[in-house]
Short mmCIF file of C-alpha atoms in Angstrom, two decimals:
data_model
loop_
_atom_site.label_atom_id
_atom_site.label_comp_id
_atom_site.label_asym_id
_atom_site.label_seq_id
_atom_site.Cartn_x
_atom_site.Cartn_y
_atom_site.Cartn_z
CA MET R 1185 0.00 0.00 0.00
CA ILE R 1186 1.47 3.35 -1.04
CA GLU R 1187 1.98 5.91 1.73
CA ALA R 1188 2.82 9.59 1.32
CA GLU R 1189 5.95 10.92 3.01
CA ILE R 1190 5.76 13.83 5.43
CA SER R 1191 6.44 17.02 3.49
CA PRO R 1192 8.37 20.03 4.80
CA ILE R 1193 6.30 23.10 5.63
CA GLU R 1194 7.81 24.96 2.68
CA ASP R 1195 6.08 22.44 0.38
CA ILE R 1196 2.80 22.83 2.25
CA ILE R 1197 2.98 26.61 1.83
CA ARG R 1198 3.60 26.18 -1.91
CA GLU R 1199 0.50 23.99 -2.13
CA ALA R 1200 -1.47 26.76 -0.45
CA VAL R 1201 -0.12 29.39 -2.84
CA GLU R 1202 -1.23 27.23 -5.78
CA GLY R 1203 -4.70 26.76 -4.30
CA ARG R 1204 -4.31 23.04 -3.66
CA PRO R 1205 -5.59 21.27 -0.53
CA PHE R 1206 -3.19 19.60 1.90
CA ILE R 1207 -3.28 17.64 5.15
CA LEU R 1208 -1.92 18.72 8.52
CA VAL R 1209 -1.54 16.31 11.43
CA ASP R 1210 -1.44 17.34 15.07
CA ALA R 1211 0.31 15.62 17.97
CA ASP R 1212 -0.62 12.08 18.99
CA ASP R 1213 -1.29 13.26 22.55
CA ARG R 1214 -3.72 15.94 21.41
CA GLU R 1215 -6.56 15.19 18.96
CA ASN R 1216 -4.23 12.84 17.03
CA GLU R 1217 -6.13 13.70 13.88
CA GLY R 1218 -5.48 14.96 10.38
CA ASP R 1219 -7.48 17.69 8.71
CA ILE R 1220 -7.68 18.41 5.02
CA ILE R 1221 -7.17 22.15 4.62
CA ILE R 1222 -7.44 24.64 1.78
CA PRO R 1223 -7.03 28.43 1.90
CA ALA R 1224 -10.53 29.85 2.16
CA GLN R 1225 -10.25 32.00 -0.95
CA PHE R 1226 -9.75 28.82 -3.00
CA ALA R 1227 -12.69 26.93 -1.48
CA THR R 1228 -14.64 26.11 -4.64
CA PRO R 1229 -17.77 23.93 -4.71
CA ALA R 1230 -15.59 21.09 -6.02
CA GLN R 1231 -13.25 21.37 -3.01
CA ILE R 1232 -16.18 21.44 -0.57
CA SER R 1233 -17.67 18.38 -2.29
CA PHE R 1234 -14.33 16.56 -2.05
CA MET R 1235 -14.16 17.22 1.70
CA ALA R 1236 -17.73 16.08 2.25
CA CYS R 1237 -17.36 12.90 0.16
CA HIS R 1238 -13.85 11.80 1.09
CA ALA R 1239 -12.84 13.43 4.38
CA ARG R 1240 -16.33 13.08 5.92
CA GLY R 1241 -15.72 15.29 8.95
CA LEU R 1242 -17.27 18.62 9.90
CA ILE R 1243 -16.44 21.35 7.38
CA CYS R 1244 -15.40 24.50 9.25
CA LEU R 1245 -14.01 27.93 8.41
CA ALA R 1246 -10.97 29.06 10.42
CA ILE R 1247 -10.71 32.85 10.67
CA THR R 1248 -8.80 35.41 12.70
CA GLN R 1249 -10.12 37.08 15.83
CA GLU R 1250 -10.14 40.35 13.92
CA ARG R 1251 -12.36 38.96 11.16
CA SER R 1252 -14.63 37.28 13.68
CA ALA R 1253 -15.14 40.65 15.38
CA GLU R 1254 -15.78 42.37 12.04
CA LEU R 1255 -18.51 39.84 11.28
CA LYS R 1256 -19.92 40.24 14.81
CA LEU R 1257 -19.83 36.49 15.36
CA ARG R 1258 -20.69 35.54 18.92
CA PRO R 1259 -19.47 32.28 20.48
CA MET R 1260 -21.61 29.21 19.86
CA ALA R 1261 -21.77 28.66 23.62
CA PRO R 1262 -21.42 31.33 26.34
CA ARG R 1263 -19.18 28.95 28.31
CA ASN R 1264 -16.83 26.92 26.13
CA GLN R 1265 -16.55 23.42 27.56
CA SER R 1266 -14.80 21.90 24.56
CA GLY R 1267 -11.99 19.58 25.57
CA TYR R 1268 -9.47 21.45 23.41
CA GLY R 1269 -10.91 24.94 23.67
CA THR R 1270 -12.10 24.90 20.05
CA ALA R 1271 -13.56 28.37 19.48
CA PHE R 1272 -16.77 27.69 17.57
CA THR R 1273 -18.93 30.70 16.78
CA VAL R 1274 -22.56 30.62 15.72
CA SER R 1275 -23.00 28.95 12.33
CA ILE R 1276 -23.45 31.21 9.30
CA GLU R 1277 -25.03 31.42 5.86
CA ALA R 1278 -24.68 33.90 3.03
CA LYS R 1279 -27.72 36.17 2.94
CA GLU R 1280 -27.85 36.10 -0.86
CA GLY R 1281 -26.85 33.62 -3.56
CA VAL R 1282 -27.78 30.41 -1.72
CA THR R 1283 -30.79 28.10 -1.56
CA THR R 1284 -31.01 25.73 1.41
CA GLY R 1285 -27.39 26.44 2.33
CA ILE R 1286 -26.15 22.86 2.57
CA SER R 1287 -25.04 22.17 -1.01
CA ALA R 1288 -21.37 22.41 -1.91
CA HIS R 1289 -22.17 25.48 -4.00
CA ASP R 1290 -24.01 27.16 -1.14
CA ARG R 1291 -21.30 26.46 1.44
CA ALA R 1292 -18.60 27.70 -0.94
CA ARG R 1293 -20.67 30.85 -1.47
CA THR R 1294 -21.01 31.40 2.29
CA ILE R 1295 -17.27 30.95 2.79
CA ALA R 1296 -16.51 33.40 -0.02
CA VAL R 1297 -18.74 36.03 1.58
CA ALA R 1298 -17.27 35.46 5.05
CA VAL R 1299 -13.68 36.07 3.91
CA ASP R 1300 -14.41 38.88 1.44
CA PRO R 1301 -13.03 42.10 3.01
CA THR R 1302 -15.74 44.13 1.25
CA LYS R 1303 -18.48 42.13 3.00
CA GLY R 1304 -19.67 42.49 6.57
CA SER R 1305 -22.06 41.11 9.13
CA ASP R 1306 -25.07 42.34 7.16
CA ASP R 1307 -24.14 39.95 4.34
CA LEU R 1308 -24.52 36.88 6.57
CA VAL R 1309 -27.34 35.30 8.53
CA THR R 1310 -27.37 32.84 11.42
CA PRO R 1311 -27.77 29.96 11.88
CA GLY R 1312 -26.37 28.34 8.79
CA HIS R 1313 -24.40 25.43 7.39
CA VAL R 1314 -20.85 26.79 7.74
CA PHE R 1315 -19.16 26.63 11.14
CA PRO R 1316 -16.60 29.39 11.80
CA LEU R 1317 -13.72 28.78 14.20
CA THR R 1318 -11.83 31.71 15.69
CA ALA R 1319 -8.06 31.21 15.76
CA ARG R 1320 -6.01 32.46 18.68
CA ASP R 1321 -3.83 35.48 17.97
CA GLY R 1322 -0.28 34.22 17.67
CA GLY R 1323 -1.37 31.08 15.84
CA VAL R 1324 0.35 27.77 16.49
CA LEU R 1325 2.98 29.48 18.64
CA VAL R 1326 0.19 29.98 21.18
CA ARG R 1327 -2.21 27.10 20.47
CA ALA R 1328 -1.13 24.06 18.47
CA GLY R 1329 -4.48 23.38 16.80
CA HIS R 1330 -5.73 22.91 13.25
CA THR R 1331 -7.68 26.17 13.46
CA GLU R 1332 -4.52 28.18 14.07
CA ALA R 1333 -2.52 26.10 11.58
CA ALA R 1334 -5.00 26.79 8.77
CA VAL R 1335 -4.84 30.54 9.38
CA ASP R 1336 -1.04 30.49 9.74
CA ILE R 1337 -0.47 28.64 6.46
CA SER R 1338 -2.71 31.02 4.53
CA ARG R 1339 -0.95 34.01 6.05
CA LEU R 1340 2.51 32.57 5.29
CA ALA R 1341 1.35 32.00 1.70
CA GLY R 1342 0.45 35.67 1.37
CA LEU R 1343 -3.26 34.91 1.17
CA THR R 1344 -6.32 35.97 3.12
CA PRO R 1345 -5.67 34.57 6.63
CA ALA R 1346 -8.47 32.03 6.63
CA GLY R 1347 -8.78 28.35 5.81
CA VAL R 1348 -11.43 25.70 5.34
CA ILE R 1349 -10.75 22.57 7.37
CA CYS R 1350 -12.35 19.13 7.64
CA GLU R 1351 -11.37 16.14 9.77
CA ILE R 1352 -10.53 12.95 7.89
CA MET R 1353 -12.38 9.77 8.82
CA ASN R 1354 -11.93 6.16 7.77
CA ASP R 1355 -14.55 4.21 5.81
CA ASP R 1356 -15.84 2.66 9.04
CA GLY R 1357 -16.40 6.05 10.67
CA THR R 1358 -13.37 5.98 12.96
CA MET R 1359 -10.88 8.83 12.95
CA SER R 1360 -7.93 8.47 10.60
CA ARG R 1361 -4.56 8.33 12.36
CA LEU R 1362 -1.17 8.97 10.79
CA PRO R 1363 -0.78 5.61 8.97
CA ASP R 1364 -4.30 5.99 7.53
CA LEU R 1365 -3.66 9.62 6.64
CA ARG R 1366 -0.49 8.78 4.71
CA VAL R 1367 -2.43 6.27 2.62
CA PHE R 1368 -5.25 8.80 2.12
CA ALA R 1369 -2.76 11.47 1.01
CA ALA R 1370 -1.10 9.13 -1.50
CA ARG R 1371 -4.45 7.97 -2.89
CA HIS R 1372 -5.61 11.53 -3.55
CA GLY R 1373 -2.28 13.09 -4.47
CA LEU R 1374 -2.14 15.37 -1.42
CA LYS R 1375 0.87 16.52 0.55
CA ILE R 1376 0.87 15.91 4.28
CA GLY R 1377 2.66 17.94 6.94
CA THR R 1378 2.68 18.28 10.73
CA ILE R 1379 1.75 21.09 13.07
CA ALA R 1380 4.99 20.45 14.98
CA ASP R 1381 6.94 21.29 11.81
CA LEU R 1382 4.83 24.42 11.33
CA ILE R 1383 5.68 25.50 14.87
CA ALA R 1384 9.38 24.96 14.16
CA TYR R 1385 9.11 26.88 10.88
CA ARG R 1386 7.51 29.88 12.54
CA ARG R 1387 9.78 29.76 15.56
CA SER R 1388 12.83 30.05 13.31
CA SER R 1389 11.90 33.66 12.57
CA GLU R 1390 9.29 34.70 15.15
CA GLN R 1391 9.27 35.23 18.89
CA LEU R 1392 6.08 36.04 20.81
CA VAL R 1393 7.65 36.68 24.21
CA GLU R 1394 10.27 39.19 25.30
CA LYS R 1395 12.18 39.41 28.57
CA MET R 1396 11.30 42.59 30.46
CA ALA R 1397 13.28 42.28 33.69
CA SER R 1398 15.56 39.96 35.68
CA ALA R 1399 16.77 40.08 39.27
CA PRO R 1400 18.20 37.86 42.02
CA PHE R 1401 15.39 36.23 43.97
CA GLN R 1402 15.17 34.46 47.30
CA SER R 1403 11.93 32.65 48.15
CA HIS R 1404 10.62 31.87 51.64
CA PHE R 1405 9.73 28.45 50.26
CA CYS R 1406 13.07 27.57 48.69
CA PRO R 1407 16.48 27.87 50.39
CA SER R 1408 18.42 27.96 47.12
CA PRO R 1409 19.16 31.36 45.56
CA MET R 1410 17.25 31.89 42.33
CA THR R 1411 16.84 34.40 39.54
CA VAL R 1412 13.43 35.80 38.59
CA HIS R 1413 12.74 36.68 34.96
CA VAL R 1414 9.63 38.56 33.82
CA TYR R 1415 8.41 37.97 30.27
CA ARG R 1416 5.83 39.88 28.25
CA ASN R 1417 3.50 38.27 25.75
CA LYS R 1418 3.70 40.46 22.62
CA ILE R 1419 0.20 39.42 21.56
CA ASP R 1420 -1.86 40.49 24.57
CA GLY R 1421 0.68 42.28 26.78
CA GLY R 1422 0.30 39.78 29.62
CA GLU R 1423 3.29 39.13 31.86
CA HIS R 1424 4.64 35.73 32.87
CA VAL R 1425 7.32 34.77 35.40
CA ALA R 1426 10.18 32.28 35.40
CA LEU R 1427 12.18 31.32 38.49
CA VAL R 1428 15.54 29.74 37.67
CA LYS R 1429 17.98 27.90 39.91
CA GLY R 1430 21.54 27.39 38.73
CA GLU R 1431 22.96 27.83 35.27
CA ILE R 1432 20.93 26.37 32.42
CA ARG R 1433 22.94 24.77 29.63
CA PRO R 1434 21.37 23.55 26.36
CA ASP R 1435 23.18 20.20 26.53
CA GLU R 1436 22.34 19.58 30.20
CA ASP R 1437 19.05 18.29 31.58
CA THR R 1438 16.97 20.88 33.44
CA LEU R 1439 14.20 20.06 35.92
CA VAL R 1440 11.18 22.03 34.68
CA ARG R 1441 7.69 22.82 35.85
CA VAL R 1442 5.39 24.99 33.73
CA HIS R 1443 2.34 26.01 35.71
CA GLN R 1444 -0.74 27.91 34.60
CA VAL R 1445 -1.52 30.27 37.46
CA ASP R 1446 -4.83 29.55 39.21
CA LEU R 1447 -5.84 32.25 41.71
CA THR R 1448 -8.48 30.02 43.31
CA THR R 1449 -5.87 27.47 44.32
CA ASP R 1450 -2.54 29.30 44.34
CA VAL R 1451 -3.81 32.27 46.40
CA LEU R 1452 -7.14 31.25 47.94
CA GLY R 1453 -6.22 27.62 48.63
CA TRP R 1454 -9.30 25.96 47.17
CA ASN R 1455 -9.35 22.58 48.90
CA THR R 1456 -9.90 20.56 45.72
CA ALA R 1457 -6.11 20.65 45.41
CA ALA R 1458 -3.24 20.51 47.85
CA PRO R 1459 -2.61 24.09 49.02
CA ASP R 1460 1.16 23.87 48.85
CA TYR R 1461 2.03 22.29 45.51
CA LEU R 1462 3.84 25.39 44.26
CA ARG R 1463 5.96 25.30 47.41
CA ARG R 1464 6.62 21.63 46.83
CA ALA R 1465 7.57 22.34 43.24
CA LEU R 1466 10.07 24.93 44.47
CA ARG R 1467 11.44 22.44 47.01
CA PHE R 1468 11.82 19.79 44.29
CA ILE R 1469 13.80 22.26 42.19
CA SER R 1470 15.83 23.44 45.20
CA ASP R 1471 16.76 19.86 46.18
CA HIS R 1472 17.61 18.91 42.59
CA SER R 1473 21.35 18.63 42.01
CA GLY R 1474 21.19 20.29 38.59
CA PRO R 1475 19.55 23.41 37.17
CA GLY R 1476 15.81 23.95 37.46
CA ALA R 1477 13.12 26.31 36.22
CA LEU R 1478 9.58 27.08 37.38
CA VAL R 1479 7.57 28.97 34.75
CA LEU R 1480 4.34 30.62 35.87
CA VAL R 1481 2.08 31.30 32.89
CA ARG R 1482 -0.88 33.64 33.16
CA ASP R 1483 -4.18 32.07 32.09
CA PRO R 1484 -5.11 33.70 28.74
CA ASP R 1485 -8.82 33.32 29.45
CA PRO R 1486 -10.06 36.68 30.84
CA GLU R 1487 -12.94 34.85 32.53
CA SER R 1488 -10.88 32.01 33.96
CA ILE R 1489 -11.75 32.80 37.58
CA SER R 1490 -15.51 32.92 37.03
CA ARG R 1491 -15.34 29.78 34.87
CA ARG R 1492 -13.47 27.92 37.61
CA VAL R 1493 -15.95 29.06 40.27
CA ALA R 1494 -19.01 28.28 38.13
CA GLY R 1495 -17.83 24.95 36.80
CA GLY R 1496 -15.50 23.78 39.53
CA ARG R 1497 -11.73 23.91 39.50
CA ARG R 1498 -11.24 20.28 38.50
CA GLU R 1499 -13.81 20.43 35.71
CA TYR R 1500 -12.22 23.61 34.34
CA HIS R 1501 -8.74 22.15 34.43
CA GLU R 1502 -9.70 18.79 32.95
CA LYS R 1503 -11.23 20.60 29.96
CA ASN R 1504 -8.36 23.08 29.55
CA ALA R 1505 -5.25 21.15 30.58
CA ASN R 1506 -2.42 21.48 28.06
CA ARG R 1507 -4.69 23.55 25.80
CA ASP R 1508 -2.07 26.26 25.26
CA TYR R 1509 1.57 25.58 26.02
CA GLY R 1510 3.28 27.64 23.34
CA ILE R 1511 4.06 30.62 25.58
CA GLY R 1512 5.64 28.44 28.28
CA ALA R 1513 7.68 26.61 25.65
CA GLN R 1514 9.01 29.87 24.20
CA ILE R 1515 10.02 31.08 27.66
CA LEU R 1516 11.95 27.85 28.25
CA ILE R 1517 13.74 28.24 24.92
CA ASP R 1518 14.69 31.82 25.79
CA LEU R 1519 16.07 30.59 29.12
CA GLY R 1520 18.31 28.18 27.21
CA VAL R 1521 16.45 24.96 27.99
CA GLN R 1522 16.63 22.22 25.37
CA GLN R 1523 16.82 19.01 27.41
CA MET R 1524 14.40 18.71 30.31
CA THR R 1525 12.77 16.51 32.90
CA LEU R 1526 9.20 17.59 33.64
CA LEU R 1527 8.00 18.00 37.20
CA THR R 1528 4.42 16.92 36.60
CA SER R 1529 1.69 14.38 37.16
CA SER R 1530 0.41 14.71 33.59
CA LYS R 1531 0.70 11.72 31.27
CA ALA R 1532 0.40 13.77 28.06
CA LYS R 1533 3.22 13.17 25.58
CA LEU R 1534 3.25 16.76 24.27
CA ALA R 1535 4.84 15.75 20.99
CA ALA R 1536 4.32 19.23 19.52
CA LEU R 1537 7.03 20.50 21.89
CA GLN R 1538 9.48 19.05 19.39
CA GLY R 1539 8.53 21.94 17.14
CA PHE R 1540 9.95 24.29 19.76
CA GLY R 1541 13.23 22.37 19.95
CA LEU R 1542 12.47 20.92 23.39
CA THR R 1543 13.19 17.31 24.33
CA ILE R 1544 11.51 15.61 27.31
CA ASN R 1545 14.00 13.17 28.82
CA GLY R 1546 11.80 12.08 31.70
CA ARG R 1547 9.18 12.98 34.28
CA THR R 1548 9.24 13.43 38.03
CA GLU R 1549 5.79 13.06 39.55
CA LEU R 1550 4.38 15.87 41.64
CA ARG R 1551 1.55 14.41 43.69
CA GLU R 1552 -1.05 16.05 45.87
CA ASN R 1553 -0.29 15.22 49.50
CA ARG R 1554 -3.87 14.94 50.80
CA PRO R 1555 -4.51 11.29 51.76
CA ASP R 1556 -8.11 11.48 50.50
CA SER R 1557 -7.14 12.83 47.07
CA PRO R 1558 -6.37 10.60 44.09
CA LEU R 1559 -3.46 11.45 41.86
CA ARG R 1560 -4.44 14.67 40.14
CA ILE R 1561 -3.17 16.21 36.94
CA LEU R 1562 -2.06 19.66 38.04
CA PRO R 1563 -2.30 22.65 35.68
CA ASP R 1564 0.98 22.49 33.83
CA PHE R 1565 2.49 20.99 30.65
#
């Protein structure tokens, strides 16, 4: 059986420039799926029909936050409970030039209207048969998803930053994994690439964080002297903190914990988690014979506190764990980390970290110390 080889991102971008569809695969610890993607401006009825007949998944339109705001698209749900934070908006339809809206022609027409800069919210109606997805600003360097990848590829190709995406399914209705996707790509003459390679491609010339300040730091919870570094996210202006013990060398293993700050637990001590796990993380790093780094990443969700309170801390974390690790990865790279052991209880493989040039050599478990608590996955990598 013929299988397609993984193509470099440069080849994928050329396919986009020429208006040809391609496949992008995400990490095997994330959705572990492949989507067929085409720049939105090239989404003809024939391309939509191909996706519907051969890929079989949900046909969606990935757009930027700016375009979503221009079209006045509100979220599909007021509280996003999607396991991967997929930012669905209300479904749409072109106001004119369509019939029932479901045909390949009608969906192509709706997509064309949605990405036409001369069109606005008055040219669309809701609900409809096209499902917009809003990409995170910063693309795959912030969130390693197909939504962001589709927008990134179109932008890198010099096209309108929008893409039509559709998950690929097998004949029996199961999701196609990499071996299936390589056969599918060869059968239909499509190139196949990976989101990890797209991350690496963008990271070679782009940096979304910048160091704002550094100073010696001594913590009450850690006897070892440390250095505190403050980083700024260039996308939203948010600041993140890294505490470093010792001298980090690229060829030497570093003990690392990347932690998404949770006010309800870290400050208020919500009893669904051990109240001292940050202290224990610092003690782990302090007792470690080699270098260590604790990266505290601000939650990008402006409503994270209310969502945690309304839905419960554990529910919120279980639905958002590892959703966005690009910022933490870029901070580690700036600190000089390449080889690392993760201080974590998470079992996720985080294969997309390879795109950032990071290698996970091992894991050291950080457990909650309450006897009545099972092993919990704490909010980190």
